[in-house]
Coordinates of C-alpha atoms and ligand atoms in Angstrom, one line a residue:
M195 CA 5.5 41.0 -16.2
S196 CA 6.6 43.5 -13.5
V197 CA 9.0 42.2 -10.8
R198 CA 7.6 42.2 -7.3
P199 CA 9.2 44.7 -4.9
G200 CA 11.7 42.9 -2.7
A201 CA 12.7 40.3 -5.2
R202 CA 15.7 42.0 -6.9
F203 CA 17.6 42.9 -3.7
D204 CA 19.1 46.3 -4.5
L205 CA 18.5 49.6 -2.8
D206 CA 15.8 50.9 -5.3
D207 CA 14.1 47.6 -4.7
Y208 CA 14.3 48.0 -1.0
A209 CA 12.6 51.4 -1.3
A210 CA 9.9 49.9 -3.5
L211 CA 9.3 47.2 -0.9
V212 CA 8.9 49.7 1.9
E213 CA 6.7 51.9 -0.3
A214 CA 4.5 48.9 -1.0
V215 CA 3.9 48.3 2.7
L216 CA 3.3 52.0 3.3
A217 CA 0.7 51.9 0.4
R218 CA -1.3 49.5 2.5
G219 CA -1.9 52.2 5.1
Y220 CA 1.3 51.6 7.2
A221 CA 3.3 54.3 8.9
I222 CA 7.0 53.9 10.0
Q223 CA 7.5 53.9 13.7
D224 CA 10.5 53.3 16.0
Y225 CA 10.6 50.6 18.6
A226 CA 9.2 52.7 21.5
G227 CA 6.4 54.1 19.4
A228 CA 5.2 51.0 17.5
D229 CA 1.9 49.5 18.5
P230 CA 1.4 45.8 17.7
A231 CA -2.3 46.3 16.9
A232 CA -1.8 49.2 14.6
R233 CA -0.5 49.5 11.0
D234 CA 2.9 50.4 12.2
L235 CA 6.1 49.4 10.4
I236 CA 9.5 49.1 12.1
L237 CA 12.5 49.2 9.8
R238 CA 15.3 47.3 11.4
H239 CA 18.8 46.5 10.0
D240 CA 21.3 44.2 11.6
V241 CA 24.8 45.1 10.3
D242 CA 26.6 41.8 10.3
F243 CA 29.3 42.7 7.8
D244 CA 29.5 46.1 6.2
L245 CA 29.0 49.5 7.8
Q246 CA 29.4 51.3 4.4
A247 CA 26.5 49.3 3.1
A248 CA 24.5 50.5 6.1
V249 CA 25.3 54.1 5.3
E250 CA 24.2 53.6 1.7
M251 CA 20.9 52.1 2.8
G252 CA 20.4 54.8 5.4
A253 CA 20.8 57.5 2.8
V254 CA 18.2 55.9 0.6
E255 CA 15.8 55.9 3.6
A256 CA 16.7 59.5 4.7
A257 CA 16.0 60.8 1.1
R258 CA 12.4 59.6 1.7
D259 CA 12.2 60.8 5.2
W260 CA 12.2 57.3 6.7
R261 CA 13.7 56.6 10.0
S262 CA 15.1 53.2 10.9
T263 CA 17.3 51.4 13.5
Y264 CA 20.8 50.1 12.7
F265 CA 22.1 47.5 15.1
V266 CA 25.8 47.3 15.1
L267 CA 28.3 44.7 16.5
L268 CA 30.9 45.7 19.0
R269 CA 32.8 42.4 18.9
S270 CA 33.1 41.5 15.2
E271 CA 36.1 40.6 13.1
F272 CA 34.4 42.3 10.1
Y273 CA 34.5 45.9 11.3
N274 CA 35.9 47.9 14.1
L275 CA 33.6 50.6 15.4
L276 CA 36.5 52.6 16.7
A277 CA 38.2 52.8 13.3
P278 CA 38.0 56.3 11.7
A279 CA 35.9 55.2 8.8
S280 CA 33.5 53.4 11.2
K281 CA 33.0 56.6 13.3
T282 CA 32.2 58.5 10.1
A283 CA 29.7 55.8 9.1
L284 CA 28.0 55.9 12.5
L285 CA 27.7 59.7 12.5
A286 CA 26.3 59.6 9.0
L287 CA 23.6 57.2 10.2
L288 CA 22.8 59.5 13.1
D289 CA 22.9 62.6 10.9
H290 CA 20.2 61.0 8.7
G291 CA 18.0 60.6 11.8
H292 CA 18.4 56.9 12.3
E293 CA 18.8 55.1 15.6
V294 CA 21.9 53.1 16.4
G295 CA 21.3 50.0 18.5
L296 CA 23.5 47.2 19.8
H297 CA 23.8 44.0 17.8
F298 CA 24.8 41.6 20.5
D299 CA 26.7 38.4 20.0
A300 CA 25.5 36.3 22.9
S301 CA 27.7 33.3 21.9
L302 CA 30.7 35.2 23.3
Y303 CA 29.4 35.0 26.9
R304 CA 28.2 32.5 29.5
P305 CA 24.4 32.6 30.0
D306 CA 24.8 34.1 33.4
E307 CA 26.8 37.0 32.0
L308 CA 24.4 38.0 29.3
I309 CA 22.5 40.8 30.9
E310 CA 25.5 42.6 32.3
A311 CA 27.4 42.1 29.1
A312 CA 24.7 43.5 26.9
A313 CA 24.3 46.5 29.3
R314 CA 28.1 47.0 29.2
E315 CA 28.4 46.8 25.4
A316 CA 25.4 49.3 25.1
R317 CA 27.2 51.7 27.5
M318 CA 30.4 51.4 25.5
L319 CA 28.6 52.0 22.2
G320 CA 26.6 54.9 23.7
D321 CA 29.8 56.5 25.0
W322 CA 31.4 56.2 21.6
I323 CA 28.6 57.7 19.6
G324 CA 27.6 60.3 22.2
R325 CA 24.0 59.2 22.8
A326 CA 22.2 56.6 24.8
V327 CA 21.8 53.2 23.1
T328 CA 18.3 52.0 24.2
A329 CA 17.7 48.9 22.0
F330 CA 19.6 45.7 21.2
S331 CA 19.1 42.7 18.9
F332 CA 20.8 39.3 19.1
H333 CA 23.2 38.3 16.4
R334 CA 22.4 34.8 15.2
P335 CA 20.1 34.0 18.1
N336 CA 19.5 30.4 19.0
P337 CA 15.9 29.4 19.3
E338 CA 16.2 28.8 23.1
R339 CA 17.4 32.4 23.6
L340 CA 14.4 33.7 21.6
S341 CA 11.8 31.9 23.6
D342 CA 13.6 32.8 26.9
S343 CA 14.4 36.3 25.9
I344 CA 16.6 38.3 28.3
A345 CA 15.5 41.6 29.8
V346 CA 18.2 44.3 30.1
P347 CA 17.0 47.1 32.3
G348 CA 16.3 50.3 30.4
M349 CA 16.7 48.6 27.0
I350 CA 14.4 47.3 24.3
N351 CA 15.1 43.8 23.2
A352 CA 14.2 43.6 19.5
Y353 CA 13.4 39.9 19.9
D354 CA 11.0 40.5 22.8
A355 CA 7.6 38.9 22.3
R356 CA 6.1 42.3 21.6
Y357 CA 8.2 42.7 18.5
F358 CA 8.7 39.1 17.5
R359 CA 5.3 37.6 18.1
A360 CA 2.6 40.2 18.7
M361 CA 3.9 42.0 15.5
G362 CA 4.4 40.4 12.2
Y363 CA 8.1 39.6 11.9
C364 CA 9.9 39.2 8.6
S365 CA 13.6 38.8 7.8
D366 CA 15.8 38.5 4.8
S367 CA 18.2 36.2 6.6
R368 CA 20.8 34.5 4.3
G369 CA 19.8 36.9 1.5
A370 CA 16.3 35.6 0.7
W371 CA 12.8 35.5 2.2
H372 CA 13.1 32.0 3.4
H373 CA 10.1 32.4 5.7
G374 CA 7.8 34.2 3.3
H375 CA 7.8 37.5 1.4
P376 CA 6.9 40.5 3.6
L377 CA 3.9 41.5 1.4
D378 CA 2.5 38.0 2.0
H379 CA 2.7 38.2 5.8
P380 CA -0.6 37.7 7.5
A381 CA 0.0 40.8 9.7
L382 CA -0.6 43.0 6.6
S383 CA -4.1 41.6 5.9
E384 CA -4.9 41.7 9.6
G385 CA -3.7 45.3 9.9
R386 CA -1.1 44.4 12.6
A387 CA 2.3 46.0 12.9
L388 CA 5.1 44.6 10.8
H389 CA 8.7 44.3 12.1
L390 CA 10.9 44.2 9.0
L391 CA 14.5 43.1 9.4
T392 CA 16.9 43.6 6.5
H393 CA 20.6 43.2 6.4
P394 CA 22.4 46.0 4.3
I395 CA 24.8 43.5 2.8
W396 CA 22.0 41.8 0.8
W397 CA 20.8 45.1 -0.7
T398 CA 24.1 46.5 -1.9
G399 CA 26.7 45.0 -4.3
S400 CA 25.4 42.4 -6.8
G401 CA 25.0 38.7 -7.4
N402 CA 23.9 35.9 -5.1
P403 CA 24.6 36.0 -1.4
Q404 CA 27.9 34.2 -1.8
R405 CA 29.1 36.8 -4.4
R406 CA 27.9 39.7 -2.2
I407 CA 30.0 38.6 0.7
E408 CA 32.9 37.9 -1.5
G409 CA 32.6 41.4 -2.9
F410 CA 32.7 42.8 0.7
L411 CA 35.7 40.6 1.6
D412 CA 37.6 41.8 -1.5
Q413 CA 37.0 45.4 -0.5
R414 CA 38.0 44.8 3.0
T415 CA 41.2 43.0 1.9
A416 CA 42.1 45.9 -0.4
L417 CA 41.6 48.4 2.5
L418 CA 43.8 46.3 4.8
D419 CA 46.5 46.1 2.1
V420 CA 46.7 49.9 1.8
E421 CA 46.6 50.3 5.5
A422 CA 49.4 47.8 6.0
A423 CA 51.6 49.7 3.6
R424 CA 50.7 53.0 5.2
N425 CA 51.7 51.7 8.6
C426 CA 54.8 49.8 7.7
S427 CA 57.4 50.7 5.1
A428 CA 58.7 47.1 5.1
Y429 CA 55.4 46.1 3.4
V430 CA 54.7 46.5 -0.3
P431 CA 51.1 46.5 -1.2
R432 CA 50.1 43.4 -3.2
R433 CA 47.6 45.3 -5.3
S434 CA 49.6 48.4 -6.2
Ligands
ZN216 ZN1 23.4 39.5 12.9

């Protein structure tokens, strides 16, 4: 029996999943161009952990001439956008024709600060990558924030009702299709747009979600170990 696309969670499988949606008459669109009533497909990625995984995924998409949007965190402990390798990763995504959006952690702010904070983070990110950042998505949004979605002037909110309700919305949160497989989404049979959110960490590496995050943490620790030794001769790498 053949395995259904989107069940194996690797990059070939991701490509097969997108191809299966395209085979139903869908065309890939960006946020500004997508029409909820058309067979449009938005490819969205929230980069919660690993920018290198995002670059791998972006290369797979670019090889097929697909364009997507990568939402990146400014205030994460897992990666630093200003680090040299991160800049290289961001430029690689842009070189492949993808958009870079702001992944915004609203839990770090008071409710009355959110609009200005999102606008400020988007400006900072835009300055750093040398182009305007016009879309944002919430990191781990709470249900209240989704129903009462904030409007940031000049920016697209990926959780706006247009993208979250008028379009079919499907996410691989926690490394599985907990709310249904994308190919089973009613939007596909109704010919409505599909907003597909995938997290690069779940499609690279191997094993279950626990193991994939452990693999990322191991890599990150190894990198910090080398960097500590490079920056301080009093430190001997543990892994040398
Ligand atoms: Zn997130």
